[in-house]
Structure formats: C-alpha cells, structure tokens
Tab-separated table of C-alpha atoms in Angstrom:
chain	number	residue	atom	x	y	z
A	26	MET	CA	-2.038	4.835	-11.878
A	27	PRO	CA	-3.807	7.400	-9.688
A	28	ASN	CA	-4.874	10.463	-11.629
A	29	LEU	CA	-6.551	13.559	-10.194
A	30	GLU	CA	-8.677	13.914	-13.323
A	31	SER	CA	-10.227	10.444	-12.983
A	32	ASP	CA	-13.668	9.923	-11.454
A	33	THR	CA	-12.039	7.768	-8.778
A	34	CYS	CA	-9.872	10.641	-7.552
A	35	ARG	CA	-12.547	13.311	-8.017
A	36	ASN	CA	-14.832	11.394	-5.636
A	37	CYS	CA	-12.135	11.013	-2.959
A	38	PRO	CA	-12.219	13.144	0.223
A	39	TYR	CA	-8.526	13.967	-0.377
A	40	HIS	CA	-9.079	15.482	-3.804
A	41	PRO	CA	-7.508	18.991	-3.781
A	42	ARG	CA	-10.907	20.656	-4.112
A	43	GLN	CA	-11.824	19.285	-0.657
A	44	GLY	CA	-8.880	21.067	0.979
A	45	LEU	CA	-8.394	18.355	3.616
A	46	VAL	CA	-4.672	17.778	3.132
A	47	PRO	CA	-1.789	20.169	2.469
A	48	SER	CA	-0.326	20.492	-0.996
A	49	PRO	CA	3.029	18.756	-1.446
A	50	ARG	CA	5.917	21.101	-0.610
A	51	SER	CA	7.618	20.204	-3.883
A	52	GLY	CA	4.674	21.397	-5.966
A	53	ARG	CA	4.404	18.116	-7.882
A	54	ALA	CA	1.870	18.301	-10.680
A	55	HIS	CA	0.650	14.737	-10.161
A	56	VAL	CA	-0.330	14.648	-6.517
A	57	PRO	CA	-1.242	11.015	-5.658
A	58	LEU	CA	1.641	8.593	-5.257
A	59	SER	CA	1.931	5.647	-7.611
A	60	ALA	CA	3.119	2.177	-6.719
A	61	GLU	CA	6.819	1.396	-6.968
A	62	VAL	CA	6.828	-1.491	-9.450
A	63	HIS	CA	9.923	-3.646	-9.913
A	64	GLY	CA	8.354	-6.695	-11.575
A	65	SER	CA	8.150	-8.676	-8.327
A	66	GLU	CA	5.551	-11.367	-7.672
A	67	THR	CA	5.185	-9.972	-4.135
A	68	LEU	CA	3.401	-6.725	-3.313
A	69	LEU	CA	4.083	-4.953	-0.017
A	70	LEU	CA	1.061	-2.807	0.868
A	71	PHE	CA	1.451	-0.018	3.436
A	72	GLN	CA	-1.062	2.490	4.881
A	73	ALA	CA	-0.467	5.957	3.389
A	74	PRO	CA	2.379	8.356	2.643
A	75	GLY	CA	3.847	10.546	5.369
A	76	ILE	CA	4.595	14.224	4.828
A	77	ASN	CA	8.060	13.535	3.353
A	78	GLU	CA	6.770	10.926	0.902
A	79	TRP	CA	3.979	13.322	0.012
A	80	SER	CA	6.529	15.985	-0.835
A	81	ASP	CA	8.936	13.894	-2.890
A	82	GLY	CA	6.375	11.589	-4.509
A	83	ARG	CA	8.031	8.300	-3.564
A	84	VAL	CA	6.674	5.498	-1.379
A	85	LEU	CA	8.508	4.974	1.969
A	86	SER	CA	11.245	7.486	1.178
A	87	SER	CA	11.581	9.271	4.535
A	88	GLN	CA	14.779	8.676	6.477
A	89	GLU	CA	13.695	10.600	9.576
A	90	SER	CA	14.169	8.694	12.825
A	91	ARG	CA	11.342	6.204	13.482
A	92	SER	CA	9.585	7.010	10.201
A	93	ALA	CA	8.033	4.097	8.328
A	94	GLY	CA	10.582	4.593	5.533
A	95	GLN	CA	13.535	4.430	7.907
A	96	ARG	CA	12.128	1.364	9.707
A	97	PHE	CA	11.423	-0.324	6.371
A	98	ASP	CA	14.980	0.238	5.138
A	99	THR	CA	16.329	-1.173	8.419
A	100	ALA	CA	14.074	-4.219	8.063
A	101	LEU	CA	15.212	-4.749	4.467
A	102	ALA	CA	18.858	-4.642	5.560
A	103	ASN	CA	18.150	-7.080	8.426
A	104	ALA	CA	16.453	-9.463	5.983
A	105	GLY	CA	19.227	-9.137	3.397
A	106	LYS	CA	16.758	-7.709	0.865
A	107	ARG	CA	16.565	-4.680	-1.424
A	108	ARG	CA	13.577	-2.481	-2.315
A	109	GLU	CA	13.863	-3.783	-5.849
A	110	ASP	CA	12.976	-7.306	-4.617
A	111	PHE	CA	9.367	-6.181	-4.100
A	112	ASP	CA	6.636	-4.047	-5.600
A	113	ILE	CA	5.609	-1.454	-3.005
A	114	ALA	CA	2.354	0.499	-2.731
A	115	GLU	CA	0.286	2.528	-0.301
A	116	ALA	CA	-3.338	1.635	0.427
A	117	VAL	CA	-4.119	5.372	0.244
A	118	ASN	CA	-2.077	7.387	-2.245
A	119	CYS	CA	-2.457	10.843	-0.666
A	120	TYR	CA	-1.195	12.183	2.638
A	121	PRO	CA	-4.002	12.068	5.253
A	122	GLY	CA	-2.751	15.057	7.266
A	123	GLN	CA	-1.779	15.390	10.932
A	124	ASN	CA	-3.603	15.688	14.218
A	125	ALA	CA	-2.963	18.414	16.825
A	126	ASN	CA	-0.066	16.362	18.260
A	127	GLY	CA	1.701	16.172	14.907
A	128	ARG	CA	0.921	12.483	14.329
A	129	ASP	CA	-0.263	11.320	10.923
A	130	LEU	CA	-4.014	10.765	10.786
A	131	THR	CA	-5.549	7.425	9.863
A	132	PRO	CA	-6.872	7.785	6.296
A	133	LYS	CA	-10.580	8.459	5.873
A	134	ILE	CA	-12.600	5.429	4.760
A	135	GLY	CA	-13.732	7.311	1.633
A	136	ALA	CA	-10.082	7.609	0.593
A	137	VAL	CA	-9.482	3.916	1.302
A	138	GLU	CA	-12.518	3.073	-0.837
A	139	ALA	CA	-11.375	5.302	-3.699
A	140	CYS	CA	-7.761	4.080	-3.676
A	141	SER	CA	-8.834	0.436	-3.446
A	142	ARG	CA	-9.856	0.800	-7.099
A	143	TRP	CA	-6.244	1.660	-8.015
A	144	LEU	CA	-5.080	-1.307	-5.929
A	145	ALA	CA	-7.514	-3.601	-7.735
A	146	GLU	CA	-6.152	-2.397	-11.078
A	147	LEU	CA	-2.577	-3.029	-9.974
A	148	ILE	CA	-3.340	-6.527	-8.662
A	149	ASN	CA	-5.329	-7.442	-11.753
A	150	GLU	CA	-2.546	-6.233	-14.043
A	151	LYS	CA	0.395	-7.742	-12.147
A	152	ARG	CA	-1.109	-11.051	-10.934
A	153	TYR	CA	0.828	-11.161	-7.674
A	154	THR	CA	1.304	-14.489	-5.911
A	155	LYS	CA	1.735	-12.822	-2.499
A	156	VAL	CA	0.557	-9.629	-0.871
A	157	VAL	CA	2.019	-8.571	2.468
A	158	LEU	CA	-0.268	-6.216	4.371
A	159	PHE	CA	1.120	-3.675	6.822
A	160	GLY	CA	-1.751	-2.688	9.078
A	161	ARG	CA	-5.511	-2.394	9.203
A	162	VAL	CA	-5.848	0.201	6.420
A	163	ALA	CA	-3.972	-2.086	4.008
A	164	GLU	CA	-6.269	-4.923	5.055
A	165	GLN	CA	-9.366	-2.776	4.430
A	166	SER	CA	-8.044	-1.700	1.047
A	167	LEU	CA	-7.407	-5.256	-0.118
A	168	ALA	CA	-10.865	-6.323	1.083
A	169	LEU	CA	-12.481	-3.458	-0.851
A	170	ALA	CA	-10.425	-4.253	-3.966
A	171	TRP	CA	-11.534	-7.878	-3.659
A	172	PHE	CA	-15.189	-6.944	-4.042
A	173	SER	CA	-14.770	-4.374	-6.832
A	174	THR	CA	-15.390	-6.619	-9.869
A	175	PRO	CA	-15.592	-10.372	-10.558
A	176	THR	CA	-12.452	-10.261	-12.739
A	177	ILE	CA	-10.378	-8.599	-10.051
A	178	ALA	CA	-11.871	-10.852	-7.368
A	179	HIS	CA	-10.557	-13.823	-9.362
A	180	SER	CA	-7.068	-12.269	-9.424
A	181	ILE	CA	-7.119	-11.646	-5.696
A	182	THR	CA	-8.315	-15.174	-4.913
A	183	SER	CA	-5.210	-16.408	-6.727
A	184	ILE	CA	-3.064	-14.778	-4.017
A	185	VAL	CA	-2.346	-17.803	-1.890
A	186	ARG	CA	-0.757	-16.217	1.176
A	187	LYS	CA	-1.537	-12.966	2.988
A	188	GLN	CA	0.453	-11.779	6.003
A	189	TYR	CA	-0.556	-9.190	8.550
A	190	ILE	CA	2.510	-7.515	10.025
A	191	ASN	CA	2.832	-5.207	13.010
A	192	MET	CA	4.818	-2.171	11.800
A	193	GLU	CA	5.829	-1.373	15.393
A	194	ARG	CA	8.469	-4.104	15.525
A	195	ASP	CA	11.226	-3.942	12.935
A	196	GLU	CA	12.153	-7.577	13.642
A	197	SER	CA	8.721	-8.785	12.574
A	198	ILE	CA	9.018	-6.972	9.249
A	199	ALA	CA	12.483	-8.409	8.635
A	200	GLU	CA	11.260	-11.890	9.597
A	201	ALA	CA	8.286	-11.596	7.254
A	202	LEU	CA	10.443	-10.399	4.364
A	203	THR	CA	12.849	-13.289	4.981
A	204	ASP	CA	10.004	-15.821	5.316
A	205	LEU	CA	8.546	-14.872	1.930
A	206	GLU	CA	11.209	-16.873	0.094
A	207	ALA	CA	10.807	-19.892	2.337
A	208	SER	CA	7.022	-20.082	2.128
A	209	GLU	CA	5.420	-22.458	-0.309
A	210	PRO	CA	2.044	-21.725	-1.933
A	211	GLU	CA	-0.850	-23.708	-0.545
A	212	ALA	CA	-2.139	-26.420	-2.830
A	213	SER	CA	-5.846	-25.836	-2.277
A	214	GLU	CA	-7.911	-23.762	-4.692
A	215	PRO	CA	-8.849	-20.399	-3.120
A	216	GLU	CA	-12.505	-19.672	-2.609
A	217	ALA	CA	-14.291	-16.930	-4.524
A	218	PRO	CA	-15.624	-14.009	-2.488
A	219	PRO	CA	-19.262	-14.249	-1.377
A	220	GLU	CA	-21.801	-12.750	-3.748
C-alpha cells in the first residue's frame, strides 16, 4: 500500500515536498490512492487518478461526463459486470496535475517508476492470472514492475494474457471485460524476463 513515509514515495516527483500536484480537496491524511481489491484473479490497471479521485481517495470514482470513471461504469454495465468482479488499480497513485487547457497531465516517468514498486508488491501478493492494461502508462508500469526483482518477475511471467485497451472507445472496454471470462489461459510456459 502506498505510504508517503516510505522511501518509494519520498523519492517520487509527486511527493508533497516537491509541490508538483495540488493537495486533495478533502484533506485526506493518506494522499496516494490504494488499489481497490475485491479478491479477483483479474487486475484492471489504469493510468492515474483524476482530480475527483484524488479528492475522494477512490479509484475511478468520478461521474462527470466523459471522465474515465463514468466511461468505466458505462462499460461495466454494457458488459454485465460489477466493479467487485475485478481488482482495480492506477499505475500512478497520485494526481499528475493539469495543463493550461485543463487536461490531466501524463504522469512523470519518475512517478511511474516509483509506483511500479507498489504494483509489483500487489501482483506478487495477489498472484493474478490476468492483467488488463488501459494505456501506455499502465504498460510502462507493468514493464517496470516486471524487472524489479526476480521473485516478482516470476509472478508477472505467470500472467498468461495481457490486453491493451483503448480507453477512447467504451465499446472496446466492454468487449474486453466480457472477453475475459471467455478467454482460456495459454498452455505454454511464459518466458522469464531477460537478465
């Protein structure tokens, strides 16, 4: 679980002492978001919290029009699924801020690197059979987690199917969430990461 007092968080560019992102409006004591764990064998990995998630401390909670949270809930309904059917996490656990046009910034690579350690811990602990990646930042985070330690690399190589989903089309998310049940694990032994 992300913790501001850990070395991992202290070395992140989004640590409060860096002043790069606004404080949550709610004044939460524990600033980074934690994964939403429901005991699923499938982890859905998104990019980073938006301003509303940052304020209330919950992954994909925003219901504003066209927000990732609202699109995700629509996709779940279209797929006949519930949040509780999956474990849900962000590749970066702190809000990356906004640009001059009010759009959320892409997380800094230093934050992706730092948070990939929390992702590696989660994957090692939970032993997921599937990880669904939503975007390039999620892909980077999983790749960094893969190389963190031999033990965690072994856990990640046991994930037999990875999907890359375009968040811009709700139908593709719904299709992917529906396809998860239908997919069968591949029989071949996964390869270890290069040394």
